[in-house]
């Protein structure tokens, strides 16, 4: 897929039960696996062992998983569960009626020499033809290829130049947090009847909006 070298192809079907049988997950998430996913394919493995690409310091290999869906929506918790179970970085391709979305999370290792990961925010494209997905294998090692995949999928979210991937992700997460805080504070301002409290809330609202503008 994605025009990746044939040497990276695996094309193995992964039983979706693998991700919820014998694991402690909610009955709701288990039902989502059953109802929203038709089949999971392990399409490609991008690594030093499968192509002319140097090994990265933090990204040892990148798996490309295709999830064929029963409907054009998928609970993010499904991807997060798969990411938790697979100790590698993953590029997800969601397929529904011949159209595709690319999804990936900012996934970083927890501790040196471990297989533990912290799965951060997910980024995704619109639905489109596979050939038009904004994905290009770019980089001299797996670290660079992974970073470029994340940036390509995130698009304008990471528009500031010169920032590292981690910095860009942290800035985006702070932006989302500020937006939630501002929305909640605006509700409080509308409901508040005491003038002095309104003044305090509006001052805090102004501060948060200024921080958001500066991001």
mmCIF file of N, CA and C in Angstrom, residues 3-138:
data_model
loop_
_atom_site.group_PDB
_atom_site.id
_atom_site.type_symbol
_atom_site.label_atom_id
_atom_site.label_comp_id
_atom_site.label_asym_id
_atom_site.label_seq_id
_atom_site.Cartn_x
_atom_site.Cartn_y
_atom_site.Cartn_z
ATOM 1 N N UNK A 3 2.334 2.779 -2.117
ATOM 2 C CA UNK A 3 3.512 2.755 -2.962
ATOM 3 C C UNK A 3 4.776 2.358 -2.227
ATOM 4 N N UNK A 4 4.622 1.710 -1.084
ATOM 5 C CA UNK A 4 5.786 1.291 -0.305
ATOM 6 C C UNK A 4 6.506 0.135 -1.009
ATOM 7 N N UNK A 5 7.804 -0.017 -0.793
ATOM 8 C CA UNK A 5 8.553 -1.091 -1.440
ATOM 9 C C UNK A 5 7.948 -2.467 -1.159
ATOM 10 N N UNK A 6 8.025 -3.344 -2.143
ATOM 11 C CA UNK A 6 7.469 -4.683 -1.999
ATOM 12 C C UNK A 6 8.113 -5.442 -0.846
ATOM 13 N N UNK A 7 9.370 -5.123 -0.561
ATOM 14 C CA UNK A 7 10.079 -5.804 0.528
ATOM 15 C C UNK A 7 9.454 -5.533 1.891
ATOM 16 N N UNK A 8 8.630 -4.485 1.993
ATOM 17 C CA UNK A 8 7.995 -4.154 3.275
ATOM 18 C C UNK A 8 6.645 -4.848 3.438
ATOM 19 N N UNK A 9 6.145 -5.483 2.389
ATOM 20 C CA UNK A 9 4.791 -6.041 2.424
ATOM 21 C C UNK A 9 4.705 -7.281 3.316
ATOM 22 N N UNK A 10 3.644 -7.325 4.127
ATOM 23 C CA UNK A 10 3.338 -8.491 4.956
ATOM 24 C C UNK A 10 1.988 -9.086 4.577
ATOM 25 N N UNK A 11 0.979 -8.219 4.486
ATOM 26 C CA UNK A 11 -0.361 -8.634 4.069
ATOM 27 C C UNK A 11 -0.879 -9.834 4.874
ATOM 28 N N UNK A 12 -0.735 -9.724 6.170
ATOM 29 C CA UNK A 12 -1.229 -10.782 7.055
ATOM 30 C C UNK A 12 -2.494 -10.323 7.763
ATOM 31 N N UNK A 13 -3.470 -11.190 7.823
ATOM 32 C CA UNK A 13 -4.698 -10.865 8.533
ATOM 33 C C UNK A 13 -4.503 -11.117 10.021
ATOM 34 N N UNK A 14 -4.877 -10.138 10.832
ATOM 35 C CA UNK A 14 -4.758 -10.263 12.283
ATOM 36 C C UNK A 14 -6.150 -10.451 12.871
ATOM 37 N N UNK A 15 -6.408 -11.562 13.551
ATOM 38 C CA UNK A 15 -7.726 -11.748 14.180
ATOM 39 C C UNK A 15 -7.996 -10.614 15.166
ATOM 40 N N UNK A 16 -9.126 -9.932 15.005
ATOM 41 C CA UNK A 16 -9.407 -8.800 15.889
ATOM 42 C C UNK A 16 -9.592 -9.245 17.338
ATOM 43 N N UNK A 17 -9.928 -10.539 17.531
ATOM 44 C CA UNK A 17 -10.071 -11.058 18.885
ATOM 45 C C UNK A 17 -8.774 -10.938 19.683
ATOM 46 N N UNK A 18 -7.656 -10.874 18.952
ATOM 47 C CA UNK A 18 -6.339 -10.777 19.602
ATOM 48 C C UNK A 18 -6.264 -9.564 20.529
ATOM 49 N N UNK A 19 -7.046 -8.523 20.188
ATOM 50 C CA UNK A 19 -6.944 -7.268 20.921
ATOM 51 C C UNK A 19 -7.964 -7.131 22.044
ATOM 52 N N UNK A 20 -8.835 -8.135 22.213
ATOM 53 C CA UNK A 20 -9.763 -8.027 23.343
ATOM 54 C C UNK A 20 -9.956 -9.321 24.115
ATOM 55 N N UNK A 21 -9.607 -10.469 23.561
ATOM 56 C CA UNK A 21 -9.709 -11.709 24.320
ATOM 57 C C UNK A 21 -8.582 -11.778 25.339
ATOM 58 N N UNK A 22 -8.905 -12.229 26.522
ATOM 59 C CA UNK A 22 -7.937 -12.393 27.615
ATOM 60 C C UNK A 22 -7.304 -11.079 28.068
ATOM 61 N N UNK A 23 -7.958 -9.943 27.709
ATOM 62 C CA UNK A 23 -7.474 -8.652 28.153
ATOM 63 C C UNK A 23 -8.555 -7.966 28.985
ATOM 64 N N UNK A 24 -8.118 -7.134 29.900
ATOM 65 C CA UNK A 24 -9.073 -6.425 30.748
ATOM 66 C C UNK A 24 -9.495 -5.135 30.062
ATOM 67 N N UNK A 25 -10.531 -5.221 29.243
ATOM 68 C CA UNK A 25 -11.082 -4.034 28.597
ATOM 69 C C UNK A 25 -12.583 -4.019 28.853
ATOM 70 N N UNK A 26 -13.190 -2.874 28.674
ATOM 71 C CA UNK A 26 -14.612 -2.740 28.958
ATOM 72 C C UNK A 26 -15.450 -3.520 27.943
ATOM 73 N N UNK A 27 -16.639 -3.909 28.371
ATOM 74 C CA UNK A 27 -17.546 -4.612 27.461
ATOM 75 C C UNK A 27 -17.942 -3.708 26.298
ATOM 76 N N UNK A 28 -17.987 -2.385 26.549
ATOM 77 C CA UNK A 28 -18.325 -1.438 25.484
ATOM 78 C C UNK A 28 -17.265 -1.440 24.398
ATOM 79 N N UNK A 29 -15.988 -1.395 24.785
ATOM 80 C CA UNK A 29 -14.907 -1.393 23.808
ATOM 81 C C UNK A 29 -14.859 -2.723 23.057
ATOM 82 N N UNK A 30 -15.116 -3.815 23.754
ATOM 83 C CA UNK A 30 -15.143 -5.123 23.103
ATOM 84 C C UNK A 30 -16.255 -5.159 22.039
ATOM 85 N N UNK A 31 -17.407 -4.586 22.374
ATOM 86 C CA UNK A 31 -18.513 -4.542 21.413
ATOM 87 C C UNK A 31 -18.160 -3.701 20.191
ATOM 88 N N UNK A 32 -17.417 -2.616 20.415
ATOM 89 C CA UNK A 32 -16.987 -1.770 19.302
ATOM 90 C C UNK A 32 -16.078 -2.546 18.357
ATOM 91 N N UNK A 33 -15.145 -3.329 18.911
ATOM 92 C CA UNK A 33 -14.293 -4.183 18.078
ATOM 93 C C UNK A 33 -15.152 -5.079 17.184
ATOM 94 N N UNK A 34 -16.160 -5.674 17.767
ATOM 95 C CA UNK A 34 -16.998 -6.629 17.045
ATOM 96 C C UNK A 34 -17.852 -5.932 15.994
ATOM 97 N N UNK A 35 -18.451 -4.788 16.367
ATOM 98 C CA UNK A 35 -19.443 -4.149 15.496
ATOM 99 C C UNK A 35 -18.843 -3.206 14.460
ATOM 100 N N UNK A 36 -17.740 -2.536 14.772
ATOM 101 C CA UNK A 36 -17.241 -1.500 13.873
ATOM 102 C C UNK A 36 -16.119 -1.955 12.954
ATOM 103 N N UNK A 37 -15.463 -3.068 13.289
ATOM 104 C CA UNK A 37 -14.343 -3.539 12.465
ATOM 105 C C UNK A 37 -14.691 -4.857 11.786
ATOM 106 N N UNK A 38 -14.512 -4.887 10.470
ATOM 107 C CA UNK A 38 -14.714 -6.130 9.732
ATOM 108 C C UNK A 38 -13.463 -7.003 9.789
ATOM 109 N N UNK A 39 -12.343 -6.422 9.473
ATOM 110 C CA UNK A 39 -11.095 -7.187 9.425
ATOM 111 C C UNK A 39 -9.913 -6.245 9.629
ATOM 112 N N UNK A 40 -8.822 -6.772 10.187
ATOM 113 C CA UNK A 40 -7.584 -6.018 10.384
ATOM 114 C C UNK A 40 -6.472 -6.691 9.578
ATOM 115 N N UNK A 41 -5.792 -5.905 8.757
ATOM 116 C CA UNK A 41 -4.663 -6.406 7.977
ATOM 117 C C UNK A 41 -3.373 -5.722 8.422
ATOM 118 N N UNK A 42 -2.334 -6.525 8.593
ATOM 119 C CA UNK A 42 -0.991 -5.982 8.788
ATOM 120 C C UNK A 42 -0.385 -5.909 7.392
ATOM 121 N N UNK A 43 -0.374 -4.704 6.817
ATOM 122 C CA UNK A 43 0.013 -4.557 5.417
ATOM 123 C C UNK A 43 1.519 -4.442 5.202
ATOM 124 N N UNK A 44 2.186 -3.630 6.015
ATOM 125 C CA UNK A 44 3.611 -3.366 5.775
ATOM 126 C C UNK A 44 4.367 -3.232 7.089
ATOM 127 N N UNK A 45 5.658 -3.516 7.005
ATOM 128 C CA UNK A 45 6.582 -3.223 8.093
ATOM 129 C C UNK A 45 7.728 -2.402 7.529
ATOM 130 N N UNK A 46 7.842 -1.172 8.002
ATOM 131 C CA UNK A 46 8.903 -0.270 7.554
ATOM 132 C C UNK A 46 10.015 -0.320 8.583
ATOM 133 N N UNK A 47 11.144 -0.865 8.197
ATOM 134 C CA UNK A 47 12.235 -1.043 9.155
ATOM 135 C C UNK A 47 13.544 -1.228 8.400
ATOM 136 N N UNK A 48 14.641 -1.150 9.148
ATOM 137 C CA UNK A 48 15.963 -1.394 8.563
ATOM 138 C C UNK A 48 16.032 -2.790 7.937
ATOM 139 N N UNK A 49 15.318 -3.746 8.519
ATOM 140 C CA UNK A 49 15.367 -5.132 8.033
ATOM 141 C C UNK A 49 14.545 -5.362 6.771
ATOM 142 N N UNK A 50 13.673 -4.431 6.409
ATOM 143 C CA UNK A 50 12.800 -4.649 5.252
ATOM 144 C C UNK A 50 13.098 -3.727 4.072
ATOM 145 N N UNK A 51 13.966 -2.723 4.285
ATOM 146 C CA UNK A 51 14.297 -1.819 3.179
ATOM 147 C C UNK A 51 15.579 -1.064 3.494
ATOM 148 N N UNK A 52 16.060 -0.335 2.527
ATOM 149 C CA UNK A 52 17.306 0.413 2.688
ATOM 150 C C UNK A 52 17.039 1.670 3.505
ATOM 151 N N UNK A 53 16.984 1.467 4.818
ATOM 152 C CA UNK A 53 16.628 2.541 5.725
ATOM 153 C C UNK A 53 17.363 2.309 7.037
ATOM 154 N N UNK A 54 18.019 3.326 7.541
ATOM 155 C CA UNK A 54 18.755 3.185 8.792
ATOM 156 C C UNK A 54 17.786 3.069 9.968
ATOM 157 N N UNK A 55 18.206 2.343 10.985
ATOM 158 C CA UNK A 55 17.395 2.237 12.194
ATOM 159 C C UNK A 55 17.429 3.561 12.946
ATOM 160 N N UNK A 56 16.301 3.927 13.541
ATOM 161 C CA UNK A 56 16.235 5.159 14.311
ATOM 162 C C UNK A 56 16.629 4.921 15.759
ATOM 163 N N UNK A 57 16.786 5.979 16.506
ATOM 164 C CA UNK A 57 17.136 5.877 17.919
ATOM 165 C C UNK A 57 15.922 5.547 18.779
ATOM 166 N N UNK A 58 14.747 6.058 18.399
ATOM 167 C CA UNK A 58 13.535 5.834 19.202
ATOM 168 C C UNK A 58 12.486 5.017 18.465
ATOM 169 N N UNK A 59 12.506 5.057 17.142
ATOM 170 C CA UNK A 59 11.528 4.304 16.332
ATOM 171 C C UNK A 59 12.263 3.152 15.658
ATOM 172 N N UNK A 60 12.021 1.944 16.122
ATOM 173 C CA UNK A 60 12.725 0.792 15.548
ATOM 174 C C UNK A 60 12.061 0.308 14.265
ATOM 175 N N UNK A 61 10.718 0.358 14.221
ATOM 176 C CA UNK A 61 10.000 -0.004 13.001
ATOM 177 C C UNK A 61 8.602 0.608 13.037
ATOM 178 N N UNK A 62 8.018 0.720 11.858
ATOM 179 C CA UNK A 62 6.681 1.298 11.729
ATOM 180 C C UNK A 62 5.783 0.274 11.051
ATOM 181 N N UNK A 63 4.694 -0.088 11.723
ATOM 182 C CA UNK A 63 3.743 -1.036 11.152
ATOM 183 C C UNK A 63 2.622 -0.270 10.450
ATOM 184 N N UNK A 64 2.204 -0.784 9.305
ATOM 185 C CA UNK A 64 1.062 -0.214 8.598
ATOM 186 C C UNK A 64 -0.097 -1.191 8.728
ATOM 187 N N UNK A 65 -1.143 -0.770 9.455
ATOM 188 C CA UNK A 65 -2.326 -1.603 9.671
ATOM 189 C C UNK A 65 -3.500 -1.023 8.887
ATOM 190 N N UNK A 66 -4.183 -1.883 8.159
ATOM 191 C CA UNK A 66 -5.417 -1.485 7.482
ATOM 192 C C UNK A 66 -6.605 -2.056 8.248
ATOM 193 N N UNK A 67 -7.517 -1.187 8.651
ATOM 194 C CA UNK A 67 -8.724 -1.597 9.361
ATOM 195 C C UNK A 67 -9.918 -1.373 8.444
ATOM 196 N N UNK A 68 -10.560 -2.456 8.020
ATOM 197 C CA UNK A 68 -11.747 -2.354 7.174
ATOM 198 C C UNK A 68 -12.967 -2.202 8.081
ATOM 199 N N UNK A 69 -13.713 -1.126 7.892
ATOM 200 C CA UNK A 69 -14.769 -0.761 8.813
ATOM 201 C C UNK A 69 -16.162 -1.113 8.303
ATOM 202 N N UNK A 70 -17.077 -1.228 9.250
ATOM 203 C CA UNK A 70 -18.480 -1.473 8.921
ATOM 204 C C UNK A 70 -19.244 -0.174 8.731
ATOM 205 N N UNK A 71 -18.681 0.935 9.192
ATOM 206 C CA UNK A 71 -19.292 2.260 9.085
ATOM 207 C C UNK A 71 -18.157 3.280 9.022
ATOM 208 N N UNK A 72 -18.445 4.510 8.564
ATOM 209 C CA UNK A 72 -17.363 5.498 8.378
ATOM 210 C C UNK A 72 -16.893 6.164 9.664
ATOM 211 N N UNK A 73 -17.247 5.638 10.823
ATOM 212 C CA UNK A 73 -16.745 6.158 12.087
ATOM 213 C C UNK A 73 -16.145 5.016 12.899
ATOM 214 N N UNK A 74 -15.093 5.341 13.637
ATOM 215 C CA UNK A 74 -14.467 4.357 14.509
ATOM 216 C C UNK A 74 -14.107 5.033 15.824
ATOM 217 N N UNK A 75 -14.428 4.360 16.912
ATOM 218 C CA UNK A 75 -14.062 4.890 18.231
ATOM 219 C C UNK A 75 -12.534 4.952 18.356
ATOM 220 N N UNK A 76 -12.034 6.103 18.780
ATOM 221 C CA UNK A 76 -10.589 6.269 18.937
ATOM 222 C C UNK A 76 -10.008 5.261 19.921
ATOM 223 N N UNK A 77 -10.827 4.834 20.888
ATOM 224 C CA UNK A 77 -10.360 3.870 21.877
ATOM 225 C C UNK A 77 -9.881 2.566 21.260
ATOM 226 N N UNK A 78 -10.418 2.219 20.097
ATOM 227 C CA UNK A 78 -9.969 1.010 19.390
ATOM 228 C C UNK A 78 -8.507 1.151 18.996
ATOM 229 N N UNK A 79 -8.168 2.269 18.368
ATOM 230 C CA UNK A 79 -6.795 2.491 17.940
ATOM 231 C C UNK A 79 -5.856 2.563 19.142
ATOM 232 N N UNK A 80 -6.327 3.197 20.189
ATOM 233 C CA UNK A 80 -5.501 3.320 21.395
ATOM 234 C C UNK A 80 -5.220 1.946 22.010
ATOM 235 N N UNK A 81 -6.234 1.060 21.986
ATOM 236 C CA UNK A 81 -6.049 -0.285 22.519
ATOM 237 C C UNK A 81 -5.023 -1.062 21.693
ATOM 238 N N UNK A 82 -5.114 -0.944 20.372
ATOM 239 C CA UNK A 82 -4.146 -1.626 19.499
ATOM 240 C C UNK A 82 -2.747 -1.059 19.726
ATOM 241 N N UNK A 83 -2.657 0.257 19.834
ATOM 242 C CA UNK A 83 -1.358 0.888 20.067
ATOM 243 C C UNK A 83 -0.732 0.424 21.382
ATOM 244 N N UNK A 84 -1.566 0.199 22.381
ATOM 245 C CA UNK A 84 -1.060 -0.269 23.668
ATOM 246 C C UNK A 84 -0.501 -1.682 23.568
ATOM 247 N N UNK A 85 -1.116 -2.505 22.725
ATOM 248 C CA UNK A 85 -0.731 -3.910 22.637
ATOM 249 C C UNK A 85 0.457 -4.157 21.711
ATOM 250 N N UNK A 86 0.677 -3.251 20.764
ATOM 251 C CA UNK A 86 1.768 -3.427 19.795
ATOM 252 C C UNK A 86 2.932 -2.518 20.195
ATOM 253 N N UNK A 87 4.100 -3.085 20.521
ATOM 254 C CA UNK A 87 5.226 -2.276 21.007
ATOM 255 C C UNK A 87 6.030 -1.609 19.893
ATOM 256 N N UNK A 88 5.338 -1.141 18.866
ATOM 257 C CA UNK A 88 5.979 -0.433 17.762
ATOM 258 C C UNK A 88 5.094 0.736 17.358
ATOM 259 N N UNK A 89 5.628 1.627 16.556
ATOM 260 C CA UNK A 89 4.852 2.747 16.053
ATOM 261 C C UNK A 89 3.966 2.258 14.901
ATOM 262 N N UNK A 90 2.749 2.788 14.843
ATOM 263 C CA UNK A 90 1.759 2.272 13.898
ATOM 264 C C UNK A 90 1.171 3.397 13.060
ATOM 265 N N UNK A 91 1.076 3.143 11.762
ATOM 266 C CA UNK A 91 0.319 3.987 10.844
ATOM 267 C C UNK A 91 -0.957 3.229 10.512
ATOM 268 N N UNK A 92 -2.103 3.787 10.899
ATOM 269 C CA UNK A 92 -3.392 3.144 10.655
ATOM 270 C C UNK A 92 -4.011 3.687 9.368
ATOM 271 N N UNK A 93 -4.497 2.782 8.533
ATOM 272 C CA UNK A 93 -5.288 3.154 7.365
ATOM 273 C C UNK A 93 -6.687 2.592 7.567
ATOM 274 N N UNK A 94 -7.667 3.472 7.755
ATOM 275 C CA UNK A 94 -9.046 3.040 7.908
ATOM 276 C C UNK A 94 -9.702 3.013 6.534
ATOM 277 N N UNK A 95 -10.350 1.901 6.213
ATOM 278 C CA UNK A 95 -10.994 1.754 4.903
ATOM 279 C C UNK A 95 -12.487 1.566 5.064
ATOM 280 N N UNK A 96 -13.251 2.321 4.269
ATOM 281 C CA UNK A 96 -14.702 2.154 4.244
ATOM 282 C C UNK A 96 -15.196 2.445 2.830
ATOM 283 N N UNK A 97 -15.772 1.428 2.207
ATOM 284 C CA UNK A 97 -16.335 1.531 0.857
ATOM 285 C C UNK A 97 -15.344 2.159 -0.129
ATOM 286 N N UNK A 98 -14.098 1.700 -0.060
ATOM 287 C CA UNK A 98 -13.085 2.119 -1.031
ATOM 288 C C UNK A 98 -12.388 3.428 -0.726
ATOM 289 N N UNK A 99 -12.810 4.143 0.328
ATOM 290 C CA UNK A 99 -12.149 5.389 0.727
ATOM 291 C C UNK A 99 -11.304 5.134 1.976
ATOM 292 N N UNK A 100 -10.305 6.001 2.168
ATOM 293 C CA UNK A 100 -9.359 5.792 3.257
ATOM 294 C C UNK A 100 -9.160 7.050 4.101
ATOM 295 N N UNK A 101 -8.891 6.815 5.376
ATOM 296 C CA UNK A 101 -8.366 7.827 6.280
ATOM 297 C C UNK A 101 -7.044 7.303 6.830
ATOM 298 N N UNK A 102 -6.059 8.175 6.977
ATOM 299 C CA UNK A 102 -4.808 7.814 7.648
ATOM 300 C C UNK A 102 -4.846 8.375 9.060
ATOM 301 N N UNK A 103 -4.521 7.549 10.039
ATOM 302 C CA UNK A 103 -4.480 7.938 11.452
ATOM 303 C C UNK A 103 -3.133 7.541 12.045
ATOM 304 N N UNK A 104 -2.632 8.336 12.940
ATOM 305 C CA UNK A 104 -1.480 7.938 13.734
ATOM 306 C C UNK A 104 -1.447 8.765 15.004
ATOM 307 N N UNK A 105 -0.816 8.207 16.024
ATOM 308 C CA UNK A 105 -0.692 8.903 17.299
ATOM 309 C C UNK A 105 0.753 9.289 17.525
ATOM 310 N N UNK A 106 0.936 10.342 18.309
ATOM 311 C CA UNK A 106 2.283 10.626 18.777
ATOM 312 C C UNK A 106 2.576 9.628 19.891
ATOM 313 N N UNK A 107 3.480 8.720 19.614
ATOM 314 C CA UNK A 107 3.748 7.582 20.498
ATOM 315 C C UNK A 107 5.217 7.621 20.882
ATOM 316 N N UNK A 108 5.498 7.759 22.166
ATOM 317 C CA UNK A 108 6.887 7.854 22.596
ATOM 318 C C UNK A 108 7.192 6.804 23.656
ATOM 319 N N UNK A 109 8.430 6.373 23.680
ATOM 320 C CA UNK A 109 8.835 5.342 24.620
ATOM 321 C C UNK A 109 8.875 5.899 26.043
ATOM 322 N N UNK A 110 8.602 5.018 26.997
ATOM 323 C CA UNK A 110 8.664 5.378 28.409
ATOM 324 C C UNK A 110 9.846 4.632 29.014
ATOM 325 N N UNK A 111 10.947 5.321 29.195
ATOM 326 C CA UNK A 111 12.141 4.682 29.732
ATOM 327 C C UNK A 111 13.023 4.122 28.630
ATOM 328 N N UNK A 112 14.299 4.099 28.878
ATOM 329 C CA UNK A 112 15.275 3.608 27.907
ATOM 330 C C UNK A 112 15.328 2.088 27.952
ATOM 331 N N UNK A 113 15.325 1.469 26.763
ATOM 332 C CA UNK A 113 15.454 0.016 26.683
ATOM 333 C C UNK A 113 14.207 -0.747 27.073
ATOM 334 N N UNK A 114 13.046 -0.083 27.045
ATOM 335 C CA UNK A 114 11.797 -0.771 27.377
ATOM 336 C C UNK A 114 10.876 -0.793 26.162
ATOM 337 N N UNK A 115 9.846 -1.645 26.229
ATOM 338 C CA UNK A 115 8.841 -1.708 25.172
ATOM 339 C C UNK A 115 7.565 -0.970 25.579
ATOM 340 N N UNK A 116 7.659 -0.180 26.640
ATOM 341 C CA UNK A 116 6.494 0.559 27.115
ATOM 342 C C UNK A 116 6.373 1.880 26.351
ATOM 343 N N UNK A 117 5.130 2.229 25.986
ATOM 344 C CA UNK A 117 4.892 3.440 25.234
ATOM 345 C C UNK A 117 3.826 4.298 25.893
ATOM 346 N N UNK A 118 3.969 5.588 25.726
ATOM 347 C CA UNK A 118 2.909 6.542 26.065
ATOM 348 C C UNK A 118 2.252 6.955 24.758
ATOM 349 N N UNK A 119 0.952 6.692 24.637
ATOM 350 C CA UNK A 119 0.221 7.015 23.413
ATOM 351 C C UNK A 119 -0.455 8.358 23.603
ATOM 352 N N UNK A 120 -0.061 9.334 22.792
ATOM 353 C CA UNK A 120 -0.586 10.683 22.932
ATOM 354 C C UNK A 120 -1.751 10.960 21.997
ATOM 355 N N UNK A 121 -1.795 12.176 21.493
ATOM 356 C CA UNK A 121 -2.900 12.607 20.639
ATOM 357 C C UNK A 121 -2.875 11.900 19.290
ATOM 358 N N UNK A 122 -4.062 11.691 18.732
ATOM 359 C CA UNK A 122 -4.180 11.122 17.393
ATOM 360 C C UNK A 122 -4.410 12.236 16.380
ATOM 361 N N UNK A 123 -3.858 12.029 15.202
ATOM 362 C CA UNK A 123 -4.051 12.940 14.073
ATOM 363 C C UNK A 123 -4.560 12.112 12.899
ATOM 364 N N UNK A 124 -5.376 12.731 12.055
ATOM 365 C CA UNK A 124 -5.969 11.961 10.960
ATOM 366 C C UNK A 124 -6.318 12.864 9.791
ATOM 367 N N UNK A 125 -6.441 12.236 8.628
ATOM 368 C CA UNK A 125 -6.795 12.940 7.398
ATOM 369 C C UNK A 125 -8.302 12.854 7.172
ATOM 370 N N UNK A 126 -8.762 13.534 6.134
ATOM 371 C CA UNK A 126 -10.139 13.349 5.671
ATOM 372 C C UNK A 126 -10.238 12.007 4.951
ATOM 373 N N UNK A 127 -11.457 11.612 4.627
ATOM 374 C CA UNK A 127 -11.670 10.427 3.790
ATOM 375 C C UNK A 127 -11.296 10.776 2.348
ATOM 376 N N UNK A 128 -10.533 9.900 1.705
ATOM 377 C CA UNK A 128 -10.107 10.148 0.324
ATOM 378 C C UNK A 128 -9.663 8.845 -0.335
ATOM 379 N N UNK A 129 -9.359 8.923 -1.614
ATOM 380 C CA UNK A 129 -8.814 7.769 -2.323
ATOM 381 C C UNK A 129 -7.424 7.466 -1.776
ATOM 382 N N UNK A 130 -7.070 6.185 -1.769
ATOM 383 C CA UNK A 130 -5.757 5.805 -1.242
ATOM 384 C C UNK A 130 -4.637 6.570 -1.939
ATOM 385 N N UNK A 131 -4.752 6.721 -3.264
ATOM 386 C CA UNK A 131 -3.688 7.358 -4.037
ATOM 387 C C UNK A 131 -3.512 8.835 -3.695
ATOM 388 N N UNK A 132 -4.533 9.455 -3.095
ATOM 389 C CA UNK A 132 -4.440 10.883 -2.777
ATOM 390 C C UNK A 132 -4.110 11.162 -1.311
ATOM 391 N N UNK A 133 -3.909 10.118 -0.520
ATOM 392 C CA UNK A 133 -3.513 10.334 0.873
ATOM 393 C C UNK A 133 -2.176 11.089 0.912
ATOM 394 N N UNK A 134 -2.051 12.091 1.764
ATOM 395 C CA UNK A 134 -0.835 12.920 1.795
ATOM 396 C C UNK A 134 0.314 12.250 2.532
ATOM 397 N N UNK A 135 0.656 11.043 2.092
ATOM 398 C CA UNK A 135 1.684 10.263 2.771
ATOM 399 C C UNK A 135 2.816 9.922 1.810
ATOM 400 N N UNK A 136 4.011 10.256 2.229
ATOM 401 C CA UNK A 136 5.201 9.967 1.433
ATOM 402 C C UNK A 136 6.292 9.466 2.354
ATOM 403 N N UNK A 137 6.905 8.355 1.989
ATOM 404 C CA UNK A 137 7.996 7.813 2.785
ATOM 405 C C UNK A 137 9.206 8.724 2.601
ATOM 406 N N UNK A 138 9.505 9.502 3.618
ATOM 407 C CA UNK A 138 10.535 10.534 3.517
ATOM 408 C C UNK A 138 11.422 10.485 4.750
#
